[in-house]
Coordinates of C-alpha atoms and ligand atoms in Angstrom, one line a residue:
X68 CA 20.2 159.4 93.2
X69 CA 18.2 157.8 90.3
X70 CA 20.4 155.9 87.9
X71 CA 19.4 158.0 84.8
X72 CA 20.7 161.3 86.5
X73 CA 23.9 159.4 87.4
X74 CA 24.5 158.3 83.9
X75 CA 24.3 161.8 82.6
X76 CA 26.6 163.1 85.3
X77 CA 29.2 160.3 84.8
X78 CA 29.2 160.9 81.0
X79 CA 29.7 164.5 81.6
X80 CA 32.5 164.1 84.1
X81 CA 34.2 161.4 81.9
X82 CA 34.2 163.8 79.1
X83 CA 35.6 166.6 81.2
X84 CA 38.3 164.7 83.2
X85 CA 39.0 161.6 81.1
X86 CA 39.1 158.0 82.3
X87 CA 39.8 156.0 84.4
X88 CA 37.8 158.3 86.7
X89 CA 36.6 157.7 90.3
X90 CA 33.5 159.6 91.2
X91 CA 32.8 159.8 94.8
X92 CA 29.2 161.0 95.9
X93 CA 29.6 162.8 99.2
X94 CA 25.9 162.8 99.9
X95 CA 26.1 159.1 99.9
X96 CA 29.0 159.1 102.4
X97 CA 26.8 161.3 104.6
X98 CA 23.9 158.9 104.3
X99 CA 26.1 155.8 105.0
X100 CA 27.3 157.6 108.2
X101 CA 23.7 158.3 109.3
X102 CA 22.5 154.8 108.4
X103 CA 25.4 153.2 110.5
X104 CA 24.9 155.5 113.5
X105 CA 21.1 154.7 113.3
X106 CA 22.0 150.9 113.5
X107 CA 24.3 151.3 116.6
X108 CA 23.4 152.0 120.3
X109 CA 22.9 155.6 121.1
X110 CA 26.0 157.5 122.2
X111 CA 28.7 155.2 121.0
X112 CA 31.9 156.2 119.1
X113 CA 32.4 155.1 115.6
X114 CA 35.9 155.2 113.9
X115 CA 36.3 155.6 110.2
X116 CA 39.0 153.2 109.0
X117 CA 41.2 155.4 106.5
X118 CA 42.5 152.2 104.8
X119 CA 39.2 152.0 102.9
X120 CA 39.6 155.4 101.3
X121 CA 41.8 158.4 102.7
X122 CA 40.3 160.9 100.3
X123 CA 40.2 164.2 102.4
X124 CA 36.7 165.2 101.2
X125 CA 35.4 161.7 102.5
X126 CA 37.5 161.9 105.7
X127 CA 36.1 165.4 106.3
X128 CA 32.5 164.5 105.7
X129 CA 32.7 161.5 108.1
X130 CA 34.6 163.5 110.7
X131 CA 32.2 166.3 110.8
X132 CA 29.2 166.6 113.2
X133 CA 26.4 166.3 110.6
X134 CA 22.6 166.1 110.5
X135 CA 21.5 162.8 112.1
X136 CA 25.0 161.7 113.1
X137 CA 27.9 163.0 115.0
X138 CA 31.5 163.1 113.7
X139 CA 33.3 159.8 113.4
X140 CA 36.8 159.2 114.9
X141 CA 39.6 158.1 112.5
X142 CA 41.3 154.8 112.7
X143 CA 44.7 155.0 111.1
X144 CA 47.6 152.9 110.6
X145 CA 50.4 154.9 109.2
X146 CA 51.7 158.4 109.3
X147 CA 50.4 158.8 105.7
X148 CA 46.9 158.2 106.9
X149 CA 47.5 160.7 109.7
X150 CA 48.7 163.3 107.1
X151 CA 45.3 162.6 105.4
X152 CA 43.3 163.2 108.6
X153 CA 45.1 166.4 109.1
X154 CA 44.7 167.5 105.5
X155 CA 41.0 166.9 106.0
X156 CA 41.0 169.4 108.7
X157 CA 40.4 167.0 111.5
X158 CA 42.3 166.7 114.7
X159 CA 45.0 164.1 115.6
X160 CA 43.3 163.9 118.9
X161 CA 40.5 162.0 117.3
X162 CA 42.7 159.2 115.9
X163 CA 43.0 155.6 117.1
X164 CA 46.3 154.5 115.8
X165 CA 46.5 150.8 115.0
X166 CA 48.7 148.2 113.4
X167 CA 51.0 145.3 114.3
X168 CA 54.3 146.8 113.1
X169 CA 54.6 150.3 114.5
X170 CA 58.0 151.7 114.5
X171 CA 59.6 154.0 117.0
X172 CA 60.0 156.6 114.2
X173 CA 56.3 156.5 113.2
X174 CA 55.2 156.5 116.9
X175 CA 57.2 159.5 117.5
X176 CA 55.8 161.4 114.6
X177 CA 52.2 160.4 115.4
X178 CA 52.8 161.6 119.1
X179 CA 54.5 164.8 118.0
X180 CA 51.4 165.6 115.8
X181 CA 48.9 164.9 118.6
X182 CA 47.8 161.2 118.5
X183 CA 47.1 160.1 122.1
X184 CA 45.2 156.7 121.6
X185 CA 47.0 153.6 120.2
X186 CA 46.0 150.0 119.9
X187 CA 48.9 147.7 120.8
X188 CA 49.4 144.2 119.6
X189 CA 52.4 143.0 121.6
X190 CA 54.4 143.6 124.8
X191 CA 57.2 144.9 122.5
X192 CA 54.7 147.4 120.9
X193 CA 53.5 148.6 124.3
X194 CA 57.1 149.2 125.4
X195 CA 58.0 150.8 122.4
X196 CA 55.1 153.3 122.6
X197 CA 55.9 153.9 126.3
X198 CA 59.5 154.8 125.6
X199 CA 58.6 157.1 122.7
X200 CA 55.9 158.8 124.7
X201 CA 58.2 159.2 127.8
X202 CA 60.9 160.7 125.6
X203 CA 58.4 163.3 124.4
X204 CA 57.2 163.9 127.9
X205 CA 53.6 163.1 127.2
X206 CA 51.0 160.4 128.5
X207 CA 49.3 158.3 126.0
X208 CA 46.5 155.7 126.2
X209 CA 46.5 152.1 124.8
X210 CA 43.8 149.6 124.1
X211 CA 45.3 146.0 124.1
X212 CA 44.1 144.5 121.0
X213 CA 42.8 141.0 121.9
X214 CA 42.7 138.0 119.6
X215 CA 40.0 136.1 121.3
X216 CA 40.2 132.3 121.7
X217 CA 36.7 131.5 121.6
X218 CA 34.6 131.7 118.5
X219 CA 31.0 132.8 118.3
X220 CA 28.7 129.8 117.3
X221 CA 27.2 131.7 114.4
X222 CA 30.4 133.0 112.8
X223 CA 32.1 131.7 109.7
X224 CA 34.4 134.3 108.5
X225 CA 36.6 135.4 111.3
X226 CA 40.0 136.9 111.8
X227 CA 40.3 136.0 115.4
X228 CA 41.0 132.7 117.4
X229 CA 43.6 131.7 115.0
X230 CA 47.3 132.4 115.0
X231 CA 47.7 136.0 113.8
X232 CA 50.2 139.0 113.8
X233 CA 47.2 140.9 115.3
X234 CA 46.5 141.3 119.0
X235 CA 47.3 139.4 122.4
X236 CA 46.1 135.9 122.4
X237 CA 43.5 136.1 125.1
X238 CA 44.7 133.0 126.8
X239 CA 48.2 134.6 127.2
X240 CA 46.8 137.8 128.8
X241 CA 47.5 136.8 132.4
X242 CA 51.3 136.6 131.5
X243 CA 51.3 139.6 129.3
X244 CA 49.5 141.6 132.0
X245 CA 51.9 140.5 134.6
X246 CA 54.8 141.5 132.5
X247 CA 53.3 144.9 131.8
X248 CA 52.4 145.4 135.4
X249 CA 56.0 144.5 136.6
X250 CA 57.1 147.1 134.2
X251 CA 54.8 149.6 135.9
X252 CA 56.1 148.6 139.1
X253 CA 59.8 148.8 138.5
X254 CA 61.6 152.1 137.8
X255 CA 62.6 151.1 134.3
X256 CA 59.0 150.2 133.4
X257 CA 55.9 151.6 131.8
X258 CA 56.1 155.4 132.5
X259 CA 54.0 157.1 130.0
X260 CA 51.3 154.6 128.8
X261 CA 47.9 154.0 130.5
X262 CA 46.3 150.8 129.6
X263 CA 42.6 152.1 129.3
X264 CA 40.8 149.3 127.5
X265 CA 40.7 146.6 124.8
X266 CA 40.3 146.5 121.1
X267 CA 38.6 143.7 119.1
X268 CA 38.4 143.3 115.3
X269 CA 37.1 139.8 114.8
X270 CA 35.5 140.0 111.4
X271 CA 34.9 142.1 108.3
X272 CA 32.2 142.5 105.7
X273 CA 29.2 140.5 107.1
X274 CA 25.9 140.5 105.4
X275 CA 24.3 138.2 107.9
X276 CA 22.9 140.3 110.7
X277 CA 22.5 137.3 113.0
X278 CA 26.2 136.4 112.4
X279 CA 27.3 140.0 113.2
X280 CA 25.1 140.1 116.4
X281 CA 26.5 136.7 117.5
X282 CA 30.0 138.0 117.1
X283 CA 29.4 141.3 118.9
X284 CA 27.7 139.3 121.8
X285 CA 30.7 136.9 121.9
X286 CA 33.1 139.8 122.0
X287 CA 31.3 141.7 124.7
X288 CA 31.0 138.5 126.9
X289 CA 34.7 138.0 126.3
X290 CA 35.7 141.5 127.2
X291 CA 33.6 141.5 130.3
X292 CA 35.2 138.1 131.4
X293 CA 38.8 139.1 130.6
X294 CA 38.3 142.4 132.5
X295 CA 36.7 140.7 135.5
X296 CA 39.2 137.8 135.7
X297 CA 42.4 139.8 135.1
X298 CA 41.3 143.0 136.8
X299 CA 42.1 144.8 133.5
X300 CA 40.9 148.4 133.5
X301 CA 38.1 149.0 131.1
X302 CA 37.4 152.6 130.4
X303 CA 37.2 152.1 126.7
X304 CA 36.1 149.1 124.7
X305 CA 36.2 149.0 120.9
X306 CA 34.5 145.9 119.5
X307 CA 35.3 146.4 115.8
X308 CA 33.0 146.2 112.9
X309 CA 32.1 143.8 110.1
X310 CA 29.5 146.1 108.3
X311 CA 29.0 145.2 104.7
X312 CA 28.5 146.8 101.3
X313 CA 28.8 145.3 97.9
X314 CA 32.3 145.7 96.3
X315 CA 32.4 146.4 92.6
X316 CA 29.0 145.0 92.0
X317 CA 25.5 146.6 92.1
X318 CA 23.5 146.6 95.3
X319 CA 22.8 148.6 98.4
X320 CA 24.4 148.8 101.8
X321 CA 23.4 145.9 104.2
X322 CA 20.7 146.9 106.5
X323 CA 20.9 145.9 110.2
X324 CA 17.4 146.5 111.6
X325 CA 17.9 144.5 114.8
X326 CA 21.5 145.4 115.6
X327 CA 20.7 148.4 117.8
X328 CA 18.3 146.7 120.2
X329 CA 20.3 143.5 120.3
X330 CA 23.4 145.4 121.1
X331 CA 21.7 147.5 123.8
X332 CA 20.4 144.4 125.4
X333 CA 23.8 142.7 125.3
X334 CA 25.5 145.7 126.7
X335 CA 23.1 146.1 129.5
X336 CA 23.9 142.5 130.6
X337 CA 27.6 142.7 130.2
X338 CA 28.3 146.3 131.2
X339 CA 25.4 147.8 133.3
X340 CA 27.0 151.3 133.4
X341 CA 27.8 151.4 129.7
X342 CA 25.1 154.2 129.2
X343 CA 27.0 156.3 131.5
X344 CA 30.1 155.8 129.6
X345 CA 31.7 153.0 131.7
X346 CA 33.0 151.7 129.5
X347 CA 32.8 154.0 126.5
X348 CA 31.9 151.7 123.6
X349 CA 33.4 152.1 120.1
X350 CA 32.9 150.6 116.6
X351 CA 34.8 150.7 113.3
X352 CA 34.0 150.7 109.7
X353 CA 35.9 151.5 106.4
X354 CA 33.9 149.9 103.5
X355 CA 30.3 150.6 104.9
X356 CA 31.0 154.3 105.1
X357 CA 32.8 154.9 101.8
X358 CA 32.0 151.9 99.5
X359 CA 28.8 152.9 98.1
X360 CA 29.7 156.4 97.4
X361 CA 32.2 155.6 94.5
X362 CA 31.8 154.6 90.8
X363 CA 34.7 153.8 88.6
X364 CA 34.4 155.0 85.1
X365 CA 36.5 153.4 82.5
X366 CA 36.6 153.5 78.7
X367 CA 36.7 150.4 76.5
X368 CA 39.9 150.6 74.3
X369 CA 39.5 147.4 72.4
X370 CA 37.4 144.3 72.1
X371 CA 39.2 141.1 70.8
X372 CA 38.6 137.5 70.4
X373 CA 41.2 134.9 71.1
X374 CA 40.5 131.3 70.4
X375 CA 36.9 131.8 70.8
X376 CA 37.0 133.8 74.0
X377 CA 36.2 137.5 74.1
X378 CA 38.3 140.1 75.8
X379 CA 37.1 143.6 76.7
X380 CA 40.2 145.7 77.2
X381 CA 39.7 148.9 79.3
X382 CA 42.0 151.8 80.5
X383 CA 41.3 150.7 84.1
X384 CA 43.2 147.6 85.3
X385 CA 44.4 146.3 88.5
X386 CA 46.6 149.4 88.8
X387 CA 43.3 151.3 89.2
X388 CA 41.0 148.9 90.9
X389 CA 43.1 146.0 92.1
X390 CA 42.8 145.7 95.8
X391 CA 41.5 142.1 95.8
X392 CA 43.4 141.0 92.7
X393 CA 46.6 142.1 94.5
X394 CA 45.6 139.8 97.4
X395 CA 45.2 137.0 94.8
X396 CA 41.4 137.1 94.8
X397 CA 39.5 137.9 91.7
X398 CA 36.9 140.5 91.9
X399 CA 33.6 139.5 90.5
X400 CA 33.0 143.1 89.2
X401 CA 29.9 143.9 87.2
X402 CA 29.5 146.7 84.9
X403 CA 26.5 149.0 84.3
X404 CA 24.7 149.6 82.2
X405 CA 23.3 146.2 81.7
X406 CA 19.7 147.1 82.4
X407 CA 16.9 144.5 82.2
X408 CA 16.3 143.2 78.8
X409 CA 19.7 144.5 77.4
X410 CA 21.8 141.9 75.7
X411 CA 24.7 140.5 77.6
X412 CA 27.6 138.3 76.6
X413 CA 30.4 136.5 78.4
X414 CA 33.7 138.1 78.2
X415 CA 36.7 138.8 80.4
X416 CA 37.2 142.3 81.5
X417 CA 40.8 143.1 81.5
X418 CA 43.1 146.2 82.0
X419 CA 46.0 147.7 79.9
X420 CA 48.9 146.3 81.8
X421 CA 51.5 144.0 80.6
X422 CA 50.7 141.1 82.7
X423 CA 48.1 138.3 82.1
X424 CA 47.1 139.0 85.8
X425 CA 45.5 142.2 84.8
X426 CA 42.0 140.9 85.0
X427 CA 39.0 142.6 86.6
X428 CA 36.6 139.8 85.7
X429 CA 37.1 136.5 84.1
X430 CA 34.3 135.3 81.8
X431 CA 31.8 137.5 83.4
X432 CA 28.4 138.8 81.9
X433 CA 29.0 142.1 80.3
X434 CA 26.7 144.2 78.1
X435 CA 27.8 144.1 74.3
X436 CA 30.7 146.7 74.4
X437 CA 32.7 148.4 71.6
X438 CA 35.9 150.5 71.8
X439 CA 35.0 154.0 73.0
X440 CA 32.2 152.9 75.3
X441 CA 32.1 154.0 78.9
X442 CA 31.6 151.6 81.6
X443 CA 30.8 152.1 85.2
X444 CA 31.7 149.8 88.1
X445 CA 29.5 150.5 91.0
X446 CA 30.3 150.4 94.8
X447 CA 34.0 151.3 94.2
X448 CA 34.3 153.9 96.9
X449 CA 36.3 151.5 99.2
X450 CA 39.5 149.7 98.6
X451 CA 39.9 151.6 95.2
X452 CA 43.0 153.6 94.2
X453 CA 45.0 153.2 97.5
X454 CA 44.4 149.4 97.5
X455 CA 45.6 149.1 93.9
X456 CA 49.0 148.6 92.2
X457 CA 49.2 152.3 91.5
X458 CA 52.9 152.3 90.5
X459 CA 52.8 149.3 88.3
X460 CA 53.9 149.8 84.8
X461 CA 54.2 153.6 85.4
X462 CA 50.7 154.6 84.4
X463 CA 49.1 157.7 85.9
X464 CA 46.9 157.2 89.0
X465 CA 43.2 157.7 88.2
X466 CA 41.6 161.0 88.5
X467 CA 39.3 161.2 91.7
X468 CA 36.4 163.5 91.6
X469 CA 34.0 164.3 94.6
X470 CA 30.5 165.4 94.0
X471 CA 27.8 166.8 96.2
X472 CA 24.3 167.3 95.0
X473 CA 25.5 166.7 91.6
X474 CA 28.1 169.5 91.5
X475 CA 31.9 168.8 91.6
X476 CA 33.5 169.6 94.9
X477 CA 37.1 168.6 94.0
X478 CA 39.1 166.9 91.3
X479 CA 42.6 165.5 92.0
X480 CA 45.1 162.8 91.2
X481 CA 47.8 161.2 93.2
X482 CA 51.2 161.8 91.8
X483 CA 54.3 159.7 92.3
X484 CA 57.7 161.1 91.3
X485 CA 61.2 160.1 92.2
X486 CA 63.1 162.5 94.3
X487 CA 66.8 162.4 95.3
X488 CA 67.6 161.9 98.9
Ligands
PLP143 C1 40.5 147.0 107.9 C2 40.1 147.4 109.2 C3 38.9 148.1 109.4 C4 38.0 148.4 108.3 O1 37.4 147.2 107.8 P1 36.1 147.3 106.7 O2 35.8 145.9 106.4 O3 36.4 148.2 105.6 O4 35.0 147.9 107.5 C5 38.6 148.6 110.7 N1 39.5 148.3 111.8 C6 40.6 147.6 111.5 C7 41.3 147.3 112.8 C8 41.0 147.1 110.3 O5 42.2 146.6 110.0

């Protein structure tokens, strides 16, 4: 959508619903899905990681078969995310349940509601899944999440190859498999779990296509080697993601023009039968699919100067858009409009909370703002409300509005209330 049209729409929505307000453009979500599928080999699966944004309208658009792109599966990591999948009208059968700390209680709930595919991170995790599924009398599948030992030559940001709560260390797989296989052989062992493949998630948010290609190549080679050496069945291979979109600053989704052909070539080498679904290949993304769709609208409540430094105080703090601040990283947010030629000044953009940590941007360039001005933080569709300190200081959650073709589809707000138990 052209910016001028956005500005008019945003001003109208802010007037109607108040701020802080998230606006999610569902057309952008559909476009992102089509863009990502067109960058991946034909016929692969793509899982949407609900962690990025569990809003049911977004989950539904991604899960539906649409023009130019099939429906995504859903990658979930809690029973709350499973509830969001079901609220979106999607099936639990399309879920991949992941996470290093799955409890028997949540596994039972997930299985009861129809989830059948789990990524597992340890022998304890596989055994727990097995006993819960056996008690329910159903068979489930698991992908062993692998923390690969070797790094791709081109990769700098990685979440693998180092000590981690995620996955099985690849060098320990022989022992792990022996343990799980012994389980299968003796009567007290694995009864209800089939190990059908592997899951890798080595990196996140990569703008460098060569880097991404290098990591996927590395993962494919590692998966092929592990499968061969350890006779590990490989019907399904999830090689993760890393697709990038700006976060809280202007800009478009990263394009990966070479990715499809590079991946197809690498797959042909490592898995000659992949085109016939042996193994089936899957990818995952959260931010790429949802990030570009969202704009956070906030109102300036005050502008003050303290010892020569300017502070722009808004009604949206880290309780509203605080994912990265919560993780101890400061978000280099940018604010629109600051069109070319418009005057800018240095100031800190802060929220309303009673903590000096409530900073969205420290000494950043901002347009000249005054109380009552509306500001827009772009690319806020992923890791927004649910990655924020929503409960902190008892402020209401932001309203979230979804729009399609410029018209409102839904408006809602998460509520938290105390209930006796
Ligand atoms: C967080 C996560 C994702 C999504 O990451 P993005 O950077 O948002 O694409 C996908 N898969 C797993 C296993 C994750 O933990």
